[in-house]
mmCIF file of C-alpha atoms in Angstrom:
data_model
loop_
_atom_site.group_PDB
_atom_site.id
_atom_site.type_symbol
_atom_site.label_atom_id
_atom_site.label_comp_id
_atom_site.label_asym_id
_atom_site.label_seq_id
_atom_site.Cartn_x
_atom_site.Cartn_y
_atom_site.Cartn_z
ATOM 1 C CA MET A 11 118.259 114.634 110.134
ATOM 2 C CA ALA A 12 120.200 111.671 111.549
ATOM 3 C CA PRO A 13 122.627 112.364 114.438
ATOM 4 C CA ASP A 14 126.107 113.581 113.416
ATOM 5 C CA GLY A 15 128.448 110.690 112.697
ATOM 6 C CA VAL A 16 125.618 108.298 111.715
ATOM 7 C CA SER A 17 125.173 107.190 108.085
ATOM 8 C CA THR A 18 121.801 107.666 106.427
ATOM 9 C CA ALA A 19 121.212 104.664 104.199
ATOM 10 C CA VAL A 20 117.514 105.643 104.339
ATOM 11 C CA PRO A 21 117.434 109.471 104.396
ATOM 12 C CA LEU A 22 114.757 110.988 106.621
ATOM 13 C CA SER A 23 112.967 113.095 104.048
ATOM 14 C CA ARG A 24 109.952 115.150 105.095
ATOM 15 C CA ARG A 25 107.581 112.522 103.701
ATOM 16 C CA MET A 26 109.513 109.781 105.503
ATOM 17 C CA VAL A 27 109.296 111.673 108.817
ATOM 18 C CA VAL A 28 105.537 112.129 108.319
ATOM 19 C CA ALA A 29 105.164 108.424 107.503
ATOM 20 C CA LEU A 30 107.170 107.451 110.596
ATOM 21 C CA VAL A 31 105.094 109.719 112.840
ATOM 22 C CA LEU A 32 101.804 108.424 111.411
ATOM 23 C CA ALA A 33 102.896 104.787 111.643
ATOM 24 C CA SER A 34 104.101 105.269 115.221
ATOM 25 C CA THR A 35 100.909 107.109 116.202
ATOM 26 C CA LEU A 36 98.758 104.320 114.771
ATOM 27 C CA GLY A 37 100.998 101.843 116.547
ATOM 28 C CA LEU A 38 100.565 103.573 119.899
ATOM 29 C CA LEU A 39 96.790 103.598 119.388
ATOM 30 C CA ALA A 40 96.859 99.916 118.456
ATOM 31 C CA PHE A 41 98.801 99.036 121.605
ATOM 32 C CA GLY A 42 96.799 101.253 123.953
ATOM 33 C CA TRP A 43 93.214 101.382 122.638
ATOM 34 C CA PRO A 44 91.799 98.802 125.094
ATOM 35 C CA LEU A 45 92.659 101.195 127.921
ATOM 36 C CA VAL A 46 90.474 104.021 126.634
ATOM 37 C CA VAL A 47 87.432 102.498 124.866
ATOM 38 C CA GLU A 48 84.124 102.256 126.706
ATOM 39 C CA PRO A 49 82.467 98.894 127.412
ATOM 40 C CA GLY A 50 80.196 97.943 124.511
ATOM 41 C CA ALA A 51 82.118 100.019 121.975
ATOM 42 C CA ALA A 52 82.767 98.515 118.560
ATOM 43 C CA LEU A 53 86.412 97.819 119.438
ATOM 44 C CA ALA A 54 85.815 96.624 123.000
ATOM 45 C CA ASP A 55 86.247 92.936 122.246
ATOM 46 C CA GLY A 56 89.047 90.841 120.847
ATOM 47 C CA THR A 57 87.130 89.907 117.687
ATOM 48 C CA SER A 58 87.660 93.427 116.302
ATOM 49 C CA ALA A 59 91.414 93.224 116.784
ATOM 50 C CA PRO A 60 92.174 91.980 113.228
ATOM 51 C CA LEU A 61 90.877 95.280 111.825
ATOM 52 C CA VAL A 62 93.293 97.194 114.022
ATOM 53 C CA LEU A 63 96.111 94.819 113.106
ATOM 54 C CA GLY A 64 95.484 95.317 109.391
ATOM 55 C CA VAL A 65 95.789 99.078 109.786
ATOM 56 C CA VAL A 66 99.011 98.706 111.753
ATOM 57 C CA LEU A 67 100.546 96.355 109.190
ATOM 58 C CA ALA A 68 99.612 98.710 106.353
ATOM 59 C CA ALA A 69 101.168 101.656 108.193
ATOM 60 C CA ALA A 70 104.445 99.791 108.658
ATOM 61 C CA LEU A 71 104.565 98.905 104.962
ATOM 62 C CA VAL A 72 103.778 102.502 103.957
ATOM 63 C CA VAL A 73 107.026 103.631 105.600
ATOM 64 C CA LEU A 74 109.003 101.254 103.397
ATOM 65 C CA PHE A 75 107.131 102.250 100.238
ATOM 66 C CA VAL A 76 107.560 105.974 100.973
ATOM 67 C CA GLY A 77 111.311 105.433 101.223
ATOM 68 C CA LEU A 78 111.310 103.574 97.921
ATOM 69 C CA GLY A 79 109.068 106.190 96.292
ATOM 70 C CA ASP A 80 111.264 109.081 97.395
ATOM 71 C CA GLY A 81 114.288 107.412 95.836
ATOM 72 C CA GLY A 82 116.051 107.579 99.188
ATOM 73 C CA ILE A 83 116.469 103.809 99.336
ATOM 74 C CA ASP A 84 118.827 102.866 96.517
ATOM 75 C CA VAL A 85 119.832 99.394 95.416
ATOM 76 C CA LYS A 86 122.776 99.325 97.843
ATOM 77 C CA ALA A 87 120.551 100.177 100.785
ATOM 78 C CA VAL A 88 118.010 97.551 99.693
ATOM 79 C CA ALA A 89 120.811 94.975 99.440
ATOM 80 C CA MET A 90 122.105 95.857 102.912
ATOM 81 C CA LEU A 91 118.564 95.814 104.281
ATOM 82 C CA GLY A 92 117.943 92.386 102.769
ATOM 83 C CA LEU A 93 121.242 91.012 104.077
ATOM 84 C CA LEU A 94 120.759 92.220 107.653
ATOM 85 C CA SER A 95 117.082 91.197 107.678
ATOM 86 C CA ALA A 96 118.091 87.707 106.551
ATOM 87 C CA VAL A 97 120.803 87.478 109.221
ATOM 88 C CA GLY A 98 118.347 88.579 111.900
ATOM 89 C CA ALA A 99 115.686 86.186 110.613
ATOM 90 C CA VAL A 100 118.138 83.271 110.786
ATOM 91 C CA LEU A 101 119.462 84.208 114.232
ATOM 92 C CA ARG A 102 116.021 84.529 115.811
ATOM 93 C CA PRO A 103 114.929 80.871 115.653
ATOM 94 C CA VAL A 104 118.434 79.745 116.702
ATOM 95 C CA ALA A 105 117.816 81.203 120.149
ATOM 96 C CA GLY A 106 114.101 80.463 119.977
ATOM 97 C CA GLY A 107 113.344 82.810 122.869
ATOM 98 C CA THR A 108 114.074 79.988 125.349
ATOM 99 C CA GLY A 109 114.387 81.484 128.818
ATOM 100 C CA GLY A 110 114.171 84.925 127.248
ATOM 101 C CA VAL A 111 117.348 84.423 125.197
ATOM 102 C CA GLU A 112 116.797 86.562 122.114
ATOM 103 C CA THR A 113 119.514 87.427 119.603
ATOM 104 C CA VAL A 114 117.537 89.255 116.924
ATOM 105 C CA PHE A 115 117.935 92.666 118.573
ATOM 106 C CA LEU A 116 121.718 92.493 118.157
ATOM 107 C CA VAL A 117 121.367 92.885 114.402
ATOM 108 C CA ILE A 118 118.682 95.556 114.658
ATOM 109 C CA VAL A 119 120.509 97.706 117.235
ATOM 110 C CA LEU A 120 123.938 97.503 115.584
ATOM 111 C CA GLY A 121 122.580 97.906 112.044
ATOM 112 C CA ALA A 122 120.463 100.905 113.015
ATOM 113 C CA ARG A 123 123.413 102.467 114.832
ATOM 114 C CA VAL A 124 125.515 102.443 111.675
ATOM 115 C CA PHE A 125 122.908 103.084 108.974
ATOM 116 C CA GLY A 126 120.625 105.537 110.757
ATOM 117 C CA PRO A 127 117.140 105.781 112.293
ATOM 118 C CA GLY A 128 115.133 105.420 109.051
ATOM 119 C CA PHE A 129 117.050 102.290 108.120
ATOM 120 C CA GLY A 130 116.644 101.033 111.687
ATOM 121 C CA PHE A 131 112.865 101.440 111.588
ATOM 122 C CA VAL A 132 112.574 99.526 108.309
ATOM 123 C CA LEU A 133 115.151 96.921 109.413
ATOM 124 C CA GLY A 134 113.219 96.185 112.608
ATOM 125 C CA SER A 135 109.958 95.561 110.769
ATOM 126 C CA THR A 136 111.441 93.571 107.849
ATOM 127 C CA THR A 137 113.556 91.390 110.161
ATOM 128 C CA LEU A 138 110.539 90.328 112.214
ATOM 129 C CA LEU A 139 108.474 89.815 109.040
ATOM 130 C CA ALA A 140 111.202 87.683 107.424
ATOM 131 C CA SER A 141 111.617 85.672 110.614
ATOM 132 C CA ALA A 142 107.875 85.008 110.830
ATOM 133 C CA LEU A 143 107.745 83.860 107.200
ATOM 134 C CA LEU A 144 110.781 81.633 107.772
ATOM 135 C CA THR A 145 109.399 79.954 110.880
ATOM 136 C CA GLY A 146 105.680 79.993 110.099
ATOM 137 C CA GLY A 147 105.128 82.462 112.916
ATOM 138 C CA VAL A 148 102.618 84.635 111.094
ATOM 139 C CA GLY A 149 99.666 85.594 113.287
ATOM 140 C CA PRO A 150 97.777 88.484 114.833
ATOM 141 C CA TRP A 151 100.810 89.238 116.993
ATOM 142 C CA LEU A 152 103.091 89.891 113.998
ATOM 143 C CA PRO A 153 102.195 93.563 113.290
ATOM 144 C CA PHE A 154 102.799 94.392 116.964
ATOM 145 C CA GLN A 155 106.164 92.609 116.872
ATOM 146 C CA MET A 156 107.085 94.432 113.662
ATOM 147 C CA LEU A 157 106.220 97.814 115.145
ATOM 148 C CA GLY A 158 107.974 97.070 118.435
ATOM 149 C CA ALA A 159 111.158 95.996 116.657
ATOM 150 C CA ALA A 160 110.885 99.006 114.300
ATOM 151 C CA TRP A 161 110.835 101.342 117.312
ATOM 152 C CA VAL A 162 113.887 99.554 118.747
ATOM 153 C CA GLY A 163 115.750 100.221 115.477
ATOM 154 C CA LEU A 164 114.530 103.809 115.263
ATOM 155 C CA GLY A 165 115.745 104.552 118.796
ATOM 156 C CA ALA A 166 119.159 102.969 118.194
ATOM 157 C CA GLY A 167 119.633 105.149 115.121
ATOM 158 C CA LEU A 168 118.764 108.290 117.082
ATOM 159 C CA LEU A 169 121.404 107.778 119.790
ATOM 160 C CA PRO A 170 124.126 110.507 119.864
ATOM 161 C CA GLY A 171 126.308 109.980 116.813
ATOM 162 C CA ARG A 172 129.660 111.184 118.140
ATOM 163 C CA LEU A 173 130.123 108.304 120.582
ATOM 164 C CA ARG A 174 132.896 105.912 119.570
ATOM 165 C CA GLY A 175 134.971 103.118 121.137
ATOM 166 C CA TRP A 176 133.917 101.505 124.388
ATOM 167 C CA GLY A 177 131.719 104.483 125.283
ATOM 168 C CA GLU A 178 129.608 103.738 122.222
ATOM 169 C CA VAL A 179 129.461 100.017 123.051
ATOM 170 C CA VAL A 180 128.380 100.713 126.648
ATOM 171 C CA ALA A 181 125.692 103.149 125.443
ATOM 172 C CA LEU A 182 124.392 100.621 122.887
ATOM 173 C CA ALA A 183 124.417 97.791 125.435
ATOM 174 C CA GLY A 184 122.464 99.930 127.915
ATOM 175 C CA TYR A 185 120.023 101.019 125.241
ATOM 176 C CA GLY A 186 119.608 97.436 124.034
ATOM 177 C CA ALA A 187 118.766 96.267 127.565
ATOM 178 C CA VAL A 188 116.188 99.013 128.149
ATOM 179 C CA ALA A 189 114.679 98.615 124.665
ATOM 180 C CA SER A 190 114.418 94.832 125.148
ATOM 181 C CA LEU A 191 112.499 95.313 128.401
ATOM 182 C CA ALA A 192 110.223 97.911 126.805
ATOM 183 C CA TYR A 193 109.601 95.577 123.839
ATOM 184 C CA GLY A 194 108.480 92.799 126.155
ATOM 185 C CA TRP A 195 106.074 95.037 128.037
ATOM 186 C CA ALA A 196 104.683 96.437 124.792
ATOM 187 C CA MET A 197 104.004 92.890 123.570
ATOM 188 C CA ASN A 198 102.294 92.114 126.887
ATOM 189 C CA LEU A 199 100.029 95.129 126.423
ATOM 190 C CA SER A 200 99.026 93.938 122.946
ATOM 191 C CA PHE A 201 97.400 90.715 124.229
ATOM 192 C CA TRP A 202 96.846 91.212 127.965
ATOM 193 C CA PRO A 203 93.265 92.592 127.600
ATOM 194 C CA PHE A 204 92.182 89.390 125.808
ATOM 195 C CA GLN A 205 94.253 86.677 127.473
ATOM 196 C CA LEU A 206 93.037 86.235 131.026
ATOM 197 C CA GLY A 207 89.333 86.836 130.772
ATOM 198 C CA ALA A 208 87.394 88.531 133.563
ATOM 199 C CA GLY A 209 87.529 87.830 137.252
ATOM 200 C CA THR A 210 91.220 87.660 138.161
ATOM 201 C CA ALA A 211 93.109 90.242 140.180
ATOM 202 C CA ILE A 212 95.319 91.067 137.200
ATOM 203 C CA SER A 213 92.655 91.027 134.458
ATOM 204 C CA PHE A 214 91.877 93.953 132.190
ATOM 205 C CA VAL A 215 88.566 95.559 133.206
ATOM 206 C CA PRO A 216 86.769 97.417 130.368
ATOM 207 C CA GLY A 217 85.686 100.877 131.430
ATOM 208 C CA ASP A 218 87.893 101.041 134.522
ATOM 209 C CA PRO A 219 90.095 104.153 134.953
ATOM 210 C CA VAL A 220 93.329 103.986 132.961
ATOM 211 C CA GLY A 221 95.399 104.147 136.160
ATOM 212 C CA ALA A 222 93.632 101.140 137.684
ATOM 213 C CA ASN A 223 94.069 99.052 134.536
ATOM 214 C CA LEU A 224 97.721 100.079 134.240
ATOM 215 C CA SER A 225 98.339 99.036 137.856
ATOM 216 C CA ARG A 226 96.942 95.576 137.101
ATOM 217 C CA PHE A 227 98.999 95.463 133.901
ATOM 218 C CA VAL A 228 102.212 96.204 135.803
ATOM 219 C CA VAL A 229 101.482 93.386 138.266
ATOM 220 C CA TYR A 230 100.618 91.073 135.347
ATOM 221 C CA SER A 231 103.913 91.838 133.582
ATOM 222 C CA LEU A 232 106.002 91.482 136.735
ATOM 223 C CA THR A 233 104.463 88.121 137.635
ATOM 224 C CA THR A 234 104.246 86.507 134.200
ATOM 225 C CA SER A 235 107.021 87.759 131.919
ATOM 226 C CA LEU A 236 109.713 89.529 133.937
ATOM 227 C CA ALA A 237 112.110 86.562 133.765
ATOM 228 C CA TRP A 238 111.806 86.397 129.955
ATOM 229 C CA ASP A 239 112.125 90.168 129.620
ATOM 230 C CA LEU A 240 115.252 90.215 131.784
ATOM 231 C CA GLY A 241 116.700 87.311 129.781
ATOM 232 C CA ARG A 242 116.144 89.215 126.540
ATOM 233 C CA ALA A 243 117.664 92.370 128.014
ATOM 234 C CA LEU A 244 120.712 90.506 129.341
ATOM 235 C CA THR A 245 121.225 88.631 126.077
ATOM 236 C CA THR A 246 121.101 91.842 124.057
ATOM 237 C CA ALA A 247 123.409 93.771 126.392
ATOM 238 C CA VAL A 248 126.007 90.988 126.628
ATOM 239 C CA GLY A 249 125.849 90.344 122.892
ATOM 240 C CA VAL A 250 126.441 94.007 122.095
ATOM 241 C CA ALA A 251 129.294 94.148 124.606
ATOM 242 C CA LEU A 252 131.008 91.089 123.097
ATOM 243 C CA LEU A 253 130.330 91.640 119.398
ATOM 244 C CA GLY A 254 129.619 95.347 119.161
ATOM 245 C CA ARG A 255 133.048 96.683 118.225
ATOM 246 C CA PRO A 256 133.922 94.233 115.423
ATOM 247 C CA VAL A 257 130.403 94.268 113.976
ATOM 248 C CA LEU A 258 130.213 98.072 114.039
ATOM 249 C CA ALA A 259 133.622 98.306 112.345
ATOM 250 C CA THR A 260 132.541 95.856 109.630
ATOM 251 C CA LEU A 261 129.255 97.648 108.980
ATOM 252 C CA ARG A 262 130.999 101.040 108.861
ATOM 253 C CA ARG A 263 133.453 99.762 106.263
ATOM 254 C CA ALA A 264 130.464 98.593 104.224
ATOM 255 C CA ALA A 265 128.810 102.018 104.640
ATOM 256 C CA VAL A 266 131.959 103.765 103.364
ATOM 257 C CA ARG A 267 132.237 101.453 100.346
ATOM 258 C CA ALA A 268 128.549 101.966 99.564
ATOM 259 C CA SER A 269 129.021 105.745 99.878
ATOM 260 C CA PHE A 270 126.045 106.190 102.193
ATOM 261 C CA ARG A 271 125.865 109.763 103.450
#
């Protein structure tokens, strides 16, 4: 089910597709539930957020366990997953996110491109988890980061498989830039309803129409995080442009030697 020309280190079996859809659906609900709940509802305050986060984290782990249970993830795929997750986890604190500079998406985008969408989804979540454990960055934001990075990997693996050469690099750089921006806005949405409190022009207002809250959210994101989001997008695009061809060639040689389909 991966695009032609893309390896499938983690085959998208029917159970894996169902797990991905369920995990992504729960993730979308986790990101967007503050926009639709009524004031006074059980989930209408930040203190209930840990329950939602626990469900999201469990859903992300289920995807990995389904792959292991189906036998689709063999020891070579696990080894490659561990290697790339470790590389991404080490690269992330090197940049530290200063000024929006973020290098972790290079590994996720290029790895997912070579080894397929299922591998990309798992790679995104395990890389962010490994990085958080390495740096002590475990917190209520982690499940959202894991899901956001998993979607970045899933999308990279679903790009048209026949692209090669500079056309492929340009497509990956463009995708990396757009995905980096979308990741930043998704992270904003995960904490914006609880960060500002009431009474500002860009605060979340429980019970307001979705369109009104989204308008305030757009203004909030443009005024508070656009510089960081653009820095992350630029870093990812430039990194893919500079390193994409040799890294893709190296990973493809590894895929051939491992006999991934």
